[in-house]
Amino acid sequence: MWLVFKKEIKELLRDRKTLFFMIALPLLIFPLIIGIVGFVSKQAIDKAETQVLNYALIGGQYAPDIVKELQQPEKFSLVEIEGNADYTSIIRNETVDFVLEIPENYSNDVLKNGQANVKLYFNDAGLNLVYRRVNEIVKSQSELFQQSAFTSLGLDAAEQSALIEPLVLEKVNTADDRENWGEKIGGMLPYLLFLICLSGAMAPATDIGAGEKERGTLETLLISPIDRNKIVMGKFLTIAFAGTMTALITVLSMVIWGLVLSQGMAIKFVADFMAQIAILDFLLIFLMLVPVVAIFSAVLLSISIYAKSFKEAQSYMGPMTILVVVPIMLALLPGVELKGGWAWVPVTNVSLAMKELVKGTMDYYQLFAIFGSTVIIAGALFAFCVYWFNQEKVLFR
Amino acid sequence: MIEIKQLAKKFAVENPKKLSEQEKKDPRLKGRFFHSVQDVSFTCQKGEVLGLLGPNGAGKTTTLRMLSTALKPDSGSVEISGDNVLTNPVIARKKIGFLSGSTGLYGRLTGRENIHYFGQLHGMSDASIALRIKELADLLDMHNFLDRRSENFSTGMKQKTAIARAVVHSPKLVILDEPTTGLDIMATQTVLEFIRGLKEQGTPVIFSTHHLDEVEELCDKVTVIDQGRTMFDGHIASFKALADGSLHQSFMAAIQSTTSE
């Protein structure tokens, strides 16, 4: 058994293509992609913030303060338009970026003139900061007006705030930070881990079963004096090992890159969050991965040995990714908790448990159900693999 | 030494509609099963080389696969020096060296590692494997490529490595399925030399082939299979006597007797 395992691993390590997917991809490519996306979007936001906006002003005579605020040549530039111009078309043909329409009742005496409705016409599809930038100006004016109205009414600070918001519904979260963030991060974790595990295990699985058939080495292996179940075990372990290693490498790379890239506040948050999760919970998260990887490996090996060629194996394995997502998604549904029946649903229960572990609200007794059900299923699938390996119609298809 | 009696093997036909016209006409197709091998018997004694002849699809490969325990026969028996192959496949496998017609190597391992791995699977110690590899490399002239990755080997190099792999455990019986098909003249010669070497050591060899000149050169015995049945089993002299002239005519005569029956 270890002979088979050792040889498969040796062969795996010499395969540059597989190694690339297993190690280089999570280690370098993902952070690189995230980095590029981050860089480009930061550039776009910077550009939107510093871009000089062309604007047209209607009814500027009612609001000299706003006109004055808009006279900042490095930020805004006034464009004269005809009185009857269609705003939509001049915005579409980029004559102006926005049109600001100030109503007649605009006045600093709000008690007398009532609420003024200032209209901002602009194209709000796509990334732009037009509203935010104009709102800064309008809002500061609005606050000034509010203050002067309060002063004329002779209200003190307490009365002012009571008037602005007579009733406040305050949210008091009994969940601590860990539970709060754990729910969000812990829900995503199984997605990431399972799918990476699966993709990492897929490449060696194809090679080990269908590949061996395609190259014609399978027959020779089958007639060597070693028990079939030992061959299966060796191959199974290789696939499981590859899957786990890929997941491990990915998580490590994410942690390292996360620490490298995030600075200042973010790094403190990450560090604090990590510090709250006990080493035992970390270990359990990985331990939890073991039965799931066993299920994956057994299924992949069965598929792979059934397929006649690499191509066939790959097309059978494709839908597996989708099938794996379903039980993980179940775990994210409201009301699905690590209790009773759900604790026995494979893959879903592990997703739930990972979430609970990250949140720190794990009911450790459920581990029995989780390991129990996963071990039974993995065992049954493994037994099927062995049975499959003894079927002539599978081997000599 | 090795005795094969009334071997038979049928395969379930999954989708009868997919069969070709020719396959449908084959009398071996009975209902849902294709009786690939129906009645094959032959024997091979120590030091004998047996040539297995027959047209394509006659059941040669299936027969050899049953001998090598890769397939389980439905009926019949295979005995190698008294051991029943069917009840004791793992023991039998240690005595057999099998080279299949469509064999390959692990491309990312070197030639030496390929052979070494199978030596290990046969339970040999590292020292004895190393010794044996040296011996085989001398014999098959493979020293200059033994430590290269086998994915870049030529067909001849691959075949030599595959042969070395098949006999690394010094088997009592060597079975070769079309060992010379697709090889150039030099490589073919190496293979034939190797079979001759085995014969001199007294190791029986069973090999299937389409080249009658190889049979004439090497074989003591000839077995002709057609449509899953043994049509001829006997010494080369009696095979030659089937017809005047060349072995080709003898072969045709052996096959003809089926159709006339």
XYZ file of C-alpha atoms in Angstrom:
658
model
C 0.000 0.000 0.000
C 2.681 2.499 0.987
C 4.640 1.370 -2.031
C 1.835 2.426 -4.299
C 1.380 5.645 -2.357
C 5.080 6.475 -2.463
C 5.335 5.864 -6.169
C 2.209 7.872 -6.960
C 3.456 10.797 -4.905
C 6.833 10.626 -6.589
C 5.160 10.704 -9.963
C 2.874 13.502 -8.872
C 5.771 15.642 -7.706
C 7.444 15.267 -11.087
C 4.410 16.471 -12.956
C 4.882 20.161 -13.455
C 1.389 20.765 -14.735
C -0.318 19.241 -11.716
C 2.069 20.908 -9.333
C 1.340 24.202 -10.956
C -2.348 23.823 -10.202
C -1.705 22.524 -6.724
C 0.880 24.983 -5.486
C 1.674 27.848 -7.804
C -1.920 28.751 -8.499
C -3.069 29.308 -4.929
C 0.296 30.678 -3.866
C 0.868 33.267 -6.543
C -1.949 33.604 -8.994
C -4.828 34.267 -6.619
C -3.080 37.027 -4.670
C -1.864 38.449 -7.954
C -5.384 38.566 -9.367
C -6.765 40.090 -6.183
C -3.902 42.590 -6.191
C -4.534 43.613 -9.780
C -8.264 43.998 -9.217
C -7.627 46.050 -6.102
C -5.100 48.264 -7.883
C -7.303 48.900 -10.897
C -10.387 49.690 -8.817
C -8.398 52.035 -6.599
C -7.194 53.834 -9.720
C -10.757 54.140 -10.969
C -12.010 55.540 -7.683
C -9.113 57.998 -7.499
C -9.909 59.135 -10.994
C -13.598 59.608 -10.204
C -12.655 61.641 -7.146
C -10.195 63.957 -8.822
C -11.877 64.293 -12.198
C -13.068 67.803 -13.083
C -16.852 67.587 -13.457
C -18.614 69.675 -16.098
C -21.899 71.012 -14.855
C -24.785 73.235 -15.799
C -26.677 75.233 -13.236
C -30.319 76.194 -13.448
C -31.681 78.715 -11.025
C -28.232 79.639 -9.727
C -29.485 83.096 -8.853
C -31.528 81.656 -5.943
C -28.526 80.061 -4.287
C -25.409 82.228 -4.385
C -23.766 80.066 -1.701
C -23.912 76.961 -3.831
C -22.697 78.853 -6.873
C -19.745 79.994 -4.833
C -19.003 76.476 -3.588
C -19.066 75.167 -7.136
C -16.478 77.688 -8.249
C -13.509 75.430 -7.680
C -11.754 75.093 -11.033
C -9.796 71.975 -9.971
C -13.091 70.201 -9.172
C -15.930 71.665 -11.197
C -16.233 73.516 -14.466
C -19.345 75.429 -15.510
C -20.849 74.855 -18.948
C -23.454 77.225 -20.307
C -26.510 75.458 -21.732
C -29.616 76.734 -23.417
C -32.692 77.180 -21.302
C -34.739 74.570 -23.121
C -31.962 71.927 -23.387
C -32.896 68.296 -22.794
C -30.884 67.250 -19.730
C -30.851 63.576 -20.627
C -29.329 64.133 -24.041
C -26.682 66.640 -22.958
C -25.615 64.288 -20.188
C -25.538 61.362 -22.623
C -23.405 63.189 -25.176
C -21.112 64.236 -22.339
C -21.532 67.970 -22.757
C -22.021 68.042 -19.006
C -21.575 65.500 -16.201
C -24.471 66.801 -14.208
C -27.169 69.459 -14.155
C -28.149 71.059 -10.878
C -31.593 72.568 -10.702
C -32.287 74.890 -7.804
C -35.914 75.759 -7.079
C -37.279 79.232 -6.520
C -38.095 78.624 -2.879
C -34.462 78.001 -2.053
C -33.769 80.227 0.919
C -31.810 80.320 4.114
C -35.024 80.955 5.972
C -36.387 77.434 5.988
C -39.089 78.244 8.523
C -40.657 80.595 6.052
C -40.045 78.930 2.699
C -40.220 75.270 3.680
C -38.188 72.401 2.286
C -36.404 73.128 -0.970
C -36.083 70.341 -3.501
C -32.764 70.649 -5.303
C -32.598 68.340 -8.308
C -29.408 66.682 -9.489
C -29.540 65.224 -13.000
C -26.746 62.785 -13.813
C -26.108 59.341 -15.170
C -25.970 57.099 -12.117
C -25.170 53.883 -13.986
C -21.579 52.808 -13.497
C -19.010 54.019 -11.060
C -19.125 57.737 -10.408
C -18.958 59.962 -7.409
C -21.110 62.793 -8.775
C -23.813 62.459 -6.146
C -21.338 62.230 -3.297
C -19.381 65.241 -4.441
C -22.408 67.456 -5.023
C -24.057 66.228 -1.847
C -21.067 67.388 0.197
C -21.783 70.934 -0.875
C -25.556 70.749 -0.568
C -25.442 69.025 2.776
C -23.136 71.575 4.348
C -25.537 74.282 3.193
C -28.464 72.342 4.533
C -26.828 72.027 7.931
C -26.122 75.739 8.019
C -29.782 76.453 7.300
C -30.841 74.003 9.953
C -28.614 75.661 12.522
C -29.924 79.135 11.724
C -33.518 77.896 11.951
C -32.827 76.296 15.338
C -31.185 79.471 16.565
C -34.127 81.606 15.483
C -36.437 79.217 17.345
C -34.193 79.398 20.357
C -33.725 75.651 20.885
C -30.902 74.174 22.936
C -28.747 71.241 21.819
C -30.916 68.553 23.457
C -34.074 69.910 21.931
C -32.364 70.131 18.559
C -31.364 66.497 18.455
C -34.751 65.418 19.792
C -36.393 67.329 17.019
C -34.175 65.872 14.323
C -34.890 62.338 15.479
C -37.610 62.053 18.120
C -37.256 58.266 18.486
C -34.123 56.185 18.162
C -34.080 52.410 17.859
C -30.745 51.328 19.191
C -29.231 48.033 18.127
C -27.478 46.224 20.955
C -25.675 43.179 19.529
C -25.231 40.428 22.072
C -22.976 38.559 19.683
C -19.382 39.456 20.207
C -17.123 40.426 17.361
C -16.018 36.851 16.823
C -19.526 35.486 16.472
C -20.497 38.347 14.238
C -17.609 38.006 11.822
C -17.456 34.247 12.260
C -20.920 33.927 10.775
C -19.751 35.729 7.661
C -16.242 34.346 7.308
C -17.107 30.905 8.632
C -19.839 30.557 6.052
C -17.419 31.217 3.220
C -14.654 29.016 4.563
C -16.135 25.645 3.543
C -16.820 26.948 0.026
C -13.234 27.846 -0.381
C -11.718 24.851 1.371
C -13.951 22.240 -0.230
C -13.684 23.540 -3.744
C -9.936 23.975 -3.528
C -9.629 20.513 -2.044
C -11.693 19.102 -4.856
C -9.800 20.889 -7.602
C -6.492 19.915 -6.049
C -7.552 16.281 -5.844
C -8.993 16.196 -9.344
C -5.766 16.426 -11.309
C -3.987 13.518 -9.586
C -7.218 11.523 -9.552
C -7.510 11.660 -13.334
C -3.885 10.710 -13.683
C -4.044 7.827 -11.261
C -7.054 6.060 -12.715
C -7.974 7.016 -16.254
C -4.403 8.073 -16.973
C -3.088 4.705 -15.957
C -5.653 3.045 -18.191
C -4.841 5.300 -21.109
C -1.107 4.686 -20.840
C -1.636 0.943 -20.550
C 0.080 0.543 -17.199
C -3.045 -0.506 -15.360
C -3.085 -4.074 -16.628
C 0.498 -4.634 -15.556
C -0.267 -3.193 -12.150
C -3.311 -5.419 -11.732
C -1.408 -8.623 -12.372
C 1.379 -7.799 -9.968
C 1.100 -9.852 -6.786
C -0.415 -7.155 -4.616
C -3.956 -7.156 -3.312
C -6.386 -4.999 -5.204
C -7.522 -3.217 -2.076
C -3.935 -2.215 -1.375
C -3.683 -0.665 -4.801
C -6.958 1.150 -4.193
C -5.801 2.295 -0.761
C -2.519 3.636 -2.119
C -4.217 5.545 -4.879
C -6.947 6.763 -2.572
C -4.402 8.111 -0.105
C -2.536 9.896 -2.869
C -5.658 11.703 -3.998
C -6.646 12.575 -0.448
C -3.141 13.793 0.310
C -3.056 15.979 -2.787
C -6.442 17.482 -1.946
C -5.535 18.241 1.645
C -2.163 19.693 0.701
C -3.742 21.993 -1.855
C -6.230 23.239 0.717
C -3.496 23.700 3.287
C -1.239 25.581 0.910
C -4.080 27.817 -0.197
C -5.087 28.716 3.330
C -1.493 29.362 4.321
C -0.941 31.529 1.284
C -4.082 33.486 2.037
C -3.049 34.039 5.621
C 0.455 35.102 4.641
C -0.645 37.372 1.822
C -3.418 38.745 3.969
C -0.897 39.670 6.625
C 1.502 41.120 4.078
C -1.047 43.139 2.159
C -3.295 44.402 4.887
C -1.684 47.070 6.984
C -2.545 49.267 9.914
C -6.053 48.715 11.157
C -6.890 45.731 9.056
C -3.897 43.778 10.269
C -4.921 44.405 13.847
C -8.440 43.255 13.129
C -7.244 40.091 11.419
C -4.780 39.378 14.187
C -7.403 39.953 16.895
C -9.882 37.774 15.100
C -7.397 34.963 14.656
C -6.282 35.227 18.256
C -9.801 34.521 19.461
C -9.978 31.194 17.673
C -8.343 28.544 19.791
C -5.665 26.278 18.359
C -7.989 23.361 19.073
C -10.637 24.871 16.829
C -8.110 25.386 14.047
C -7.071 21.783 14.373
C -10.668 20.649 14.349
C -11.341 22.620 11.176
C -8.602 20.694 9.437
C -9.538 17.435 11.057
C -13.031 18.024 9.784
C -11.647 18.274 6.300
C -10.305 14.734 6.472
C -13.588 12.794 6.146
C -14.785 15.182 3.458
C -11.595 14.698 1.506
C -12.102 10.960 1.938
C -15.543 11.221 0.365
C -14.198 13.313 -2.495
C -11.266 11.006 -3.100
C -13.388 7.861 -3.166
C -15.828 9.399 -5.629
C -13.054 10.796 -7.805
C -11.198 7.500 -7.846
C -14.331 5.580 -8.823
C -15.000 8.002 -11.649
C -11.431 7.984 -12.770
C -11.087 4.228 -12.913
C -14.348 3.892 -14.780
C -13.388 6.413 -17.455
C -11.564 5.181 -20.535
C -9.409 8.249 -20.971
C -8.329 11.526 -19.398
C -10.912 13.359 -21.399
C -13.737 11.126 -20.288
C -12.682 11.386 -16.665
C -12.508 15.161 -16.829
C -15.948 15.482 -18.330
C -17.399 13.224 -15.618
C -15.690 15.199 -12.879
C -16.855 18.579 -14.119
C -20.370 18.347 -12.666
C -18.947 17.269 -9.302
C -17.957 20.833 -8.523
C -21.572 21.895 -8.873
C -22.786 18.949 -6.801
C -20.423 19.913 -4.004
C -21.670 23.476 -3.908
C -25.257 22.387 -3.172
C -24.699 20.930 0.322
C -22.487 23.884 1.232
C -25.191 26.270 0.169
C -27.676 24.362 2.310
C -25.476 25.168 5.275
C -25.838 28.885 4.589
C -29.631 28.801 4.568
C -31.329 30.374 7.549
C -32.691 27.798 9.982
C -30.177 25.133 8.979
C -28.215 24.565 12.136
C -25.897 21.958 13.490
C -28.642 20.083 15.302
C -30.586 16.874 14.927
C -30.930 15.711 11.348
C -28.703 18.327 9.757
C -25.752 17.104 11.798
C -25.994 13.859 9.819
C -26.150 15.312 6.326
C -22.690 14.829 4.830
C -20.691 17.840 3.660
C -23.443 20.147 4.949
C -22.693 19.143 8.526
C -19.007 19.811 8.064
C -19.739 23.213 6.541
C -21.948 24.010 9.504
C -19.362 22.780 11.959
C -16.642 24.893 10.355
C -18.846 27.927 10.709
C -19.586 27.117 14.357
C -15.908 26.590 15.069
C -14.982 29.945 13.611
C -17.815 31.601 15.494
C -16.786 29.904 18.702
C -20.256 28.494 19.360
C -19.460 24.883 18.596
C -21.457 22.165 20.289
C -18.657 19.635 20.515
C -21.017 16.691 21.021
C -22.149 17.108 17.427
C -18.686 16.024 16.364
C -19.799 12.445 16.930
C -22.619 12.807 14.454
C -20.382 14.566 11.964
C -17.554 12.100 12.104
C -19.976 9.229 12.362
C -21.933 10.049 9.237
C -18.929 11.105 7.196
C -16.903 8.070 8.151
C -19.798 5.763 7.277
C -20.258 7.407 3.900
C -16.557 7.623 3.142
C -16.192 3.993 4.172
C -19.072 2.894 1.979
C -17.664 4.832 -0.959
C -14.243 3.352 -0.358
C -15.714 -0.139 -0.258
C -17.423 0.665 -3.521
C -14.041 1.716 -4.941
C -12.550 -1.639 -4.010
C -15.535 -3.453 -5.498
C -15.236 -1.287 -8.590
C -11.566 -2.172 -8.898
C -12.468 -5.839 -9.036
C -14.985 -5.459 -11.839
C -13.664 -6.593 -15.192
C -16.196 -4.515 -17.061
C -14.840 -1.419 -15.363
C -11.170 -2.164 -15.830
C -11.302 -3.409 -19.405
C -13.885 -1.116 -20.817
C 4.505 -27.013 -16.618
C 1.480 -25.021 -17.704
C -1.741 -26.648 -18.624
C -4.791 -24.867 -19.948
C -8.016 -26.762 -20.283
C -11.211 -25.700 -21.982
C -10.954 -22.077 -21.110
C -14.058 -20.012 -21.788
C -14.939 -16.367 -21.296
C -17.984 -14.366 -22.217
C -18.567 -10.637 -22.014
C -21.904 -8.992 -21.450
C -22.918 -6.845 -24.396
C -24.096 -3.559 -22.970
C -25.706 -2.154 -26.043
C -26.328 -4.625 -28.869
C -27.220 -1.793 -31.241
C -23.704 -0.415 -31.097
C -22.108 -3.542 -32.529
C -20.773 -3.424 -36.061
C -22.287 -5.519 -38.842
C -19.349 -7.868 -38.719
C -19.697 -8.347 -34.969
C -23.384 -9.106 -35.329
C -22.591 -11.839 -37.818
C -20.056 -13.433 -35.475
C -21.477 -16.776 -34.296
C -19.956 -16.103 -30.860
C -22.630 -13.473 -30.182
C -25.383 -15.264 -28.319
C -28.133 -13.073 -26.977
C -26.772 -10.599 -24.449
C -23.329 -12.172 -24.318
C -20.361 -12.267 -26.594
C -18.519 -15.555 -26.084
C -15.090 -14.264 -26.845
C -13.266 -17.454 -25.848
C -15.262 -20.691 -25.961
C -12.892 -23.586 -25.798
C -9.159 -23.053 -25.655
C -6.783 -25.721 -24.433
C -3.027 -26.109 -24.741
C -0.007 -27.066 -22.713
C 3.532 -25.818 -22.567
C 6.428 -27.687 -20.963
C 9.637 -26.456 -19.397
C 11.961 -24.913 -21.949
C 9.344 -24.775 -24.658
C 8.315 -21.728 -26.622
C 4.710 -21.696 -27.660
C 3.456 -19.461 -30.441
C -0.163 -18.422 -30.219
C -1.568 -17.664 -33.642
C -4.929 -16.505 -34.862
C -6.676 -13.775 -36.818
C -7.523 -10.449 -35.215
C -10.366 -10.812 -32.736
C -9.856 -14.568 -32.411
C -9.526 -14.345 -28.630
C -5.735 -14.412 -28.264
C -5.477 -11.425 -25.971
C -8.435 -12.566 -23.876
C -6.804 -15.981 -23.468
C -3.498 -14.470 -22.434
C -5.238 -12.091 -20.046
C -6.893 -15.072 -18.396
C -3.526 -16.783 -18.090
C -2.105 -13.697 -16.449
C -5.055 -13.514 -14.009
C -6.130 -10.098 -15.229
C -9.410 -11.680 -16.287
C -11.292 -14.488 -14.578
C -12.438 -17.262 -16.913
C -16.041 -18.456 -16.718
C -15.012 -22.058 -16.982
C -11.946 -24.178 -17.625
C -8.739 -24.376 -15.654
C -5.225 -22.967 -15.728
C -2.477 -24.736 -13.810
C 1.092 -23.594 -13.512
C 3.347 -26.345 -12.151
C 0.482 -27.669 -10.098
C -0.850 -24.360 -8.756
C -4.340 -23.473 -9.804
C -4.225 -19.933 -11.126
C -7.913 -19.373 -10.674
C -8.125 -20.203 -6.991
C -4.758 -18.750 -6.121
C -4.186 -15.712 -8.311
C -1.691 -13.933 -6.073
C 0.646 -16.953 -5.926
C 0.268 -17.469 -9.651
C 1.098 -13.850 -10.371
C 4.500 -14.295 -8.748
C 5.291 -17.079 -11.189
C 4.161 -15.272 -14.292
C 5.832 -12.476 -16.152
C 3.295 -10.837 -18.425
C 3.825 -8.247 -21.109
C 0.596 -6.996 -22.611
C 0.288 -5.741 -26.152
C -0.857 -2.289 -25.125
C 1.429 -1.809 -22.180
C 2.894 1.521 -21.205
C 5.339 2.950 -18.726
C 4.993 5.607 -16.060
C 6.233 8.510 -18.139
C 7.457 10.641 -15.294
C 9.574 7.893 -13.796
C 12.899 6.833 -15.240
C 13.287 3.428 -16.811
C 15.051 2.181 -13.716
C 12.308 3.466 -11.412
C 9.651 1.808 -13.528
C 11.362 -1.559 -13.191
C 12.202 -0.957 -9.543
C 8.574 -0.226 -8.659
C 7.361 -3.527 -10.042
C 10.229 -5.319 -8.360
C 9.001 -3.839 -5.093
C 5.440 -4.852 -5.839
C 6.746 -8.380 -6.241
C 8.226 -8.123 -2.774
C 11.880 -8.080 -3.817
C 14.533 -6.390 -1.721
C 16.212 -3.239 -3.016
C 19.560 -4.983 -3.361
C 18.187 -7.874 -5.369
C 16.236 -5.463 -7.593
C 19.382 -3.450 -8.303
C 21.253 -6.608 -9.147
C 18.497 -7.861 -11.391
C 18.183 -4.523 -13.197
C 21.903 -4.572 -13.938
C 21.610 -8.100 -15.274
C 18.634 -7.244 -17.483
C 20.200 -4.002 -18.687
C 23.255 -5.968 -19.839
C 21.048 -8.491 -21.554
C 18.783 -5.991 -23.290
C 21.435 -3.320 -23.833
C 19.629 -0.546 -22.011
C 22.340 1.104 -19.918
C 22.434 4.308 -21.920
C 18.810 5.236 -21.351
C 17.948 3.530 -18.075
C 18.109 6.688 -15.975
C 16.183 8.967 -18.283
C 12.511 9.747 -17.920
C 10.620 7.168 -19.878
C 8.198 9.629 -21.491
C 10.895 10.492 -24.028
C 11.791 6.895 -24.883
C 11.551 5.545 -28.409
C 9.213 2.614 -29.029
C 12.126 0.199 -28.875
C 13.411 1.595 -25.583
C 9.925 1.420 -24.132
C 9.496 -2.173 -25.196
C 12.850 -3.147 -23.699
C 11.947 -1.470 -20.435
C 8.550 -3.143 -20.455
C 10.141 -6.545 -20.983
C 12.632 -5.940 -18.193
C 9.756 -4.903 -15.966
C 7.796 -8.033 -16.824
C 10.632 -10.380 -15.896
C 12.220 -8.467 -13.012
C 11.044 -11.110 -10.552
C 12.530 -13.984 -12.595
C 9.184 -15.601 -13.373
C 8.707 -19.297 -13.991
C 6.615 -18.565 -17.063
C 6.735 -15.634 -19.433
C 3.677 -14.565 -21.411
C 4.083 -11.974 -24.145
C 1.167 -10.484 -26.046
C 2.354 -9.430 -29.508
C 5.769 -8.358 -28.229
C 7.147 -7.374 -31.619
C 4.194 -5.466 -33.046
C 5.162 -1.960 -34.031
C 8.868 -2.389 -33.386
C 11.673 -1.710 -35.828
C 13.911 -4.519 -37.019
C 16.632 -3.916 -34.422
C 14.213 -3.848 -31.506
C 12.391 -6.902 -32.824
C 15.686 -8.709 -32.935
C 16.389 -7.803 -29.306
C 13.026 -9.170 -28.258
C 13.555 -12.392 -30.182
C 17.035 -12.757 -28.707
C 15.532 -12.321 -25.296
C 12.950 -15.037 -25.866
C 15.729 -17.312 -27.073
C 17.664 -16.527 -23.899
C 14.695 -17.497 -21.761
C 14.322 -20.705 -23.681
C 17.948 -21.580 -23.062
C 17.418 -21.058 -19.356
C 14.496 -23.451 -19.532
C 11.819 -20.823 -18.899
C 8.729 -21.562 -20.970
C 7.466 -18.668 -23.071
C 4.017 -18.212 -24.521
C 3.701 -15.417 -27.018
C 1.097 -14.339 -29.507
C 2.143 -12.970 -32.857
C 1.130 -12.357 -36.431
C 4.622 -12.999 -37.792
C 5.001 -16.563 -38.929
C 8.739 -16.191 -39.482
C 9.110 -15.577 -35.730
C 7.187 -18.748 -35.092
C 9.417 -20.682 -37.427
C 12.525 -19.228 -35.847
C 11.658 -19.728 -32.188
C 8.680 -21.914 -31.466
C 8.591 -25.517 -30.441
C 4.850 -25.576 -30.283
C 2.074 -23.797 -32.105
C -1.487 -23.146 -31.024
C -3.942 -21.688 -33.482
C -7.083 -20.017 -32.182
C -10.014 -18.934 -34.286
C -13.368 -17.657 -33.073
C -12.501 -18.527 -29.520
C -11.628 -22.177 -30.160
C -8.352 -24.041 -30.367
C -8.016 -25.103 -33.978
C -4.597 -26.574 -33.740
C -2.327 -27.474 -30.867
C 0.841 -29.365 -31.491
C 4.520 -29.297 -32.331
C 5.887 -27.096 -35.020
C 6.676 -30.104 -37.197
C 3.088 -31.291 -37.274
C 1.950 -27.699 -37.902
C 4.234 -27.543 -40.931
C 2.826 -30.861 -42.068
C -0.701 -29.425 -42.272
C 0.036 -28.157 -45.745
C 2.753 -28.327 -48.323
C 4.808 -25.209 -48.702
C 4.939 -22.243 -46.355
C 3.688 -21.805 -42.817
C 1.116 -19.392 -44.159
C -0.573 -22.235 -45.910
C -0.401 -24.362 -42.789
C -2.047 -21.537 -40.903
C -4.788 -21.236 -43.498
C -5.299 -24.989 -43.402
C -5.677 -24.877 -39.606
C -8.269 -22.137 -39.871
C -10.051 -23.802 -42.786
C -10.793 -26.874 -40.747
C -13.134 -24.685 -38.667
C -15.230 -23.614 -41.541
C -15.404 -27.099 -43.003
C -16.580 -28.556 -39.704
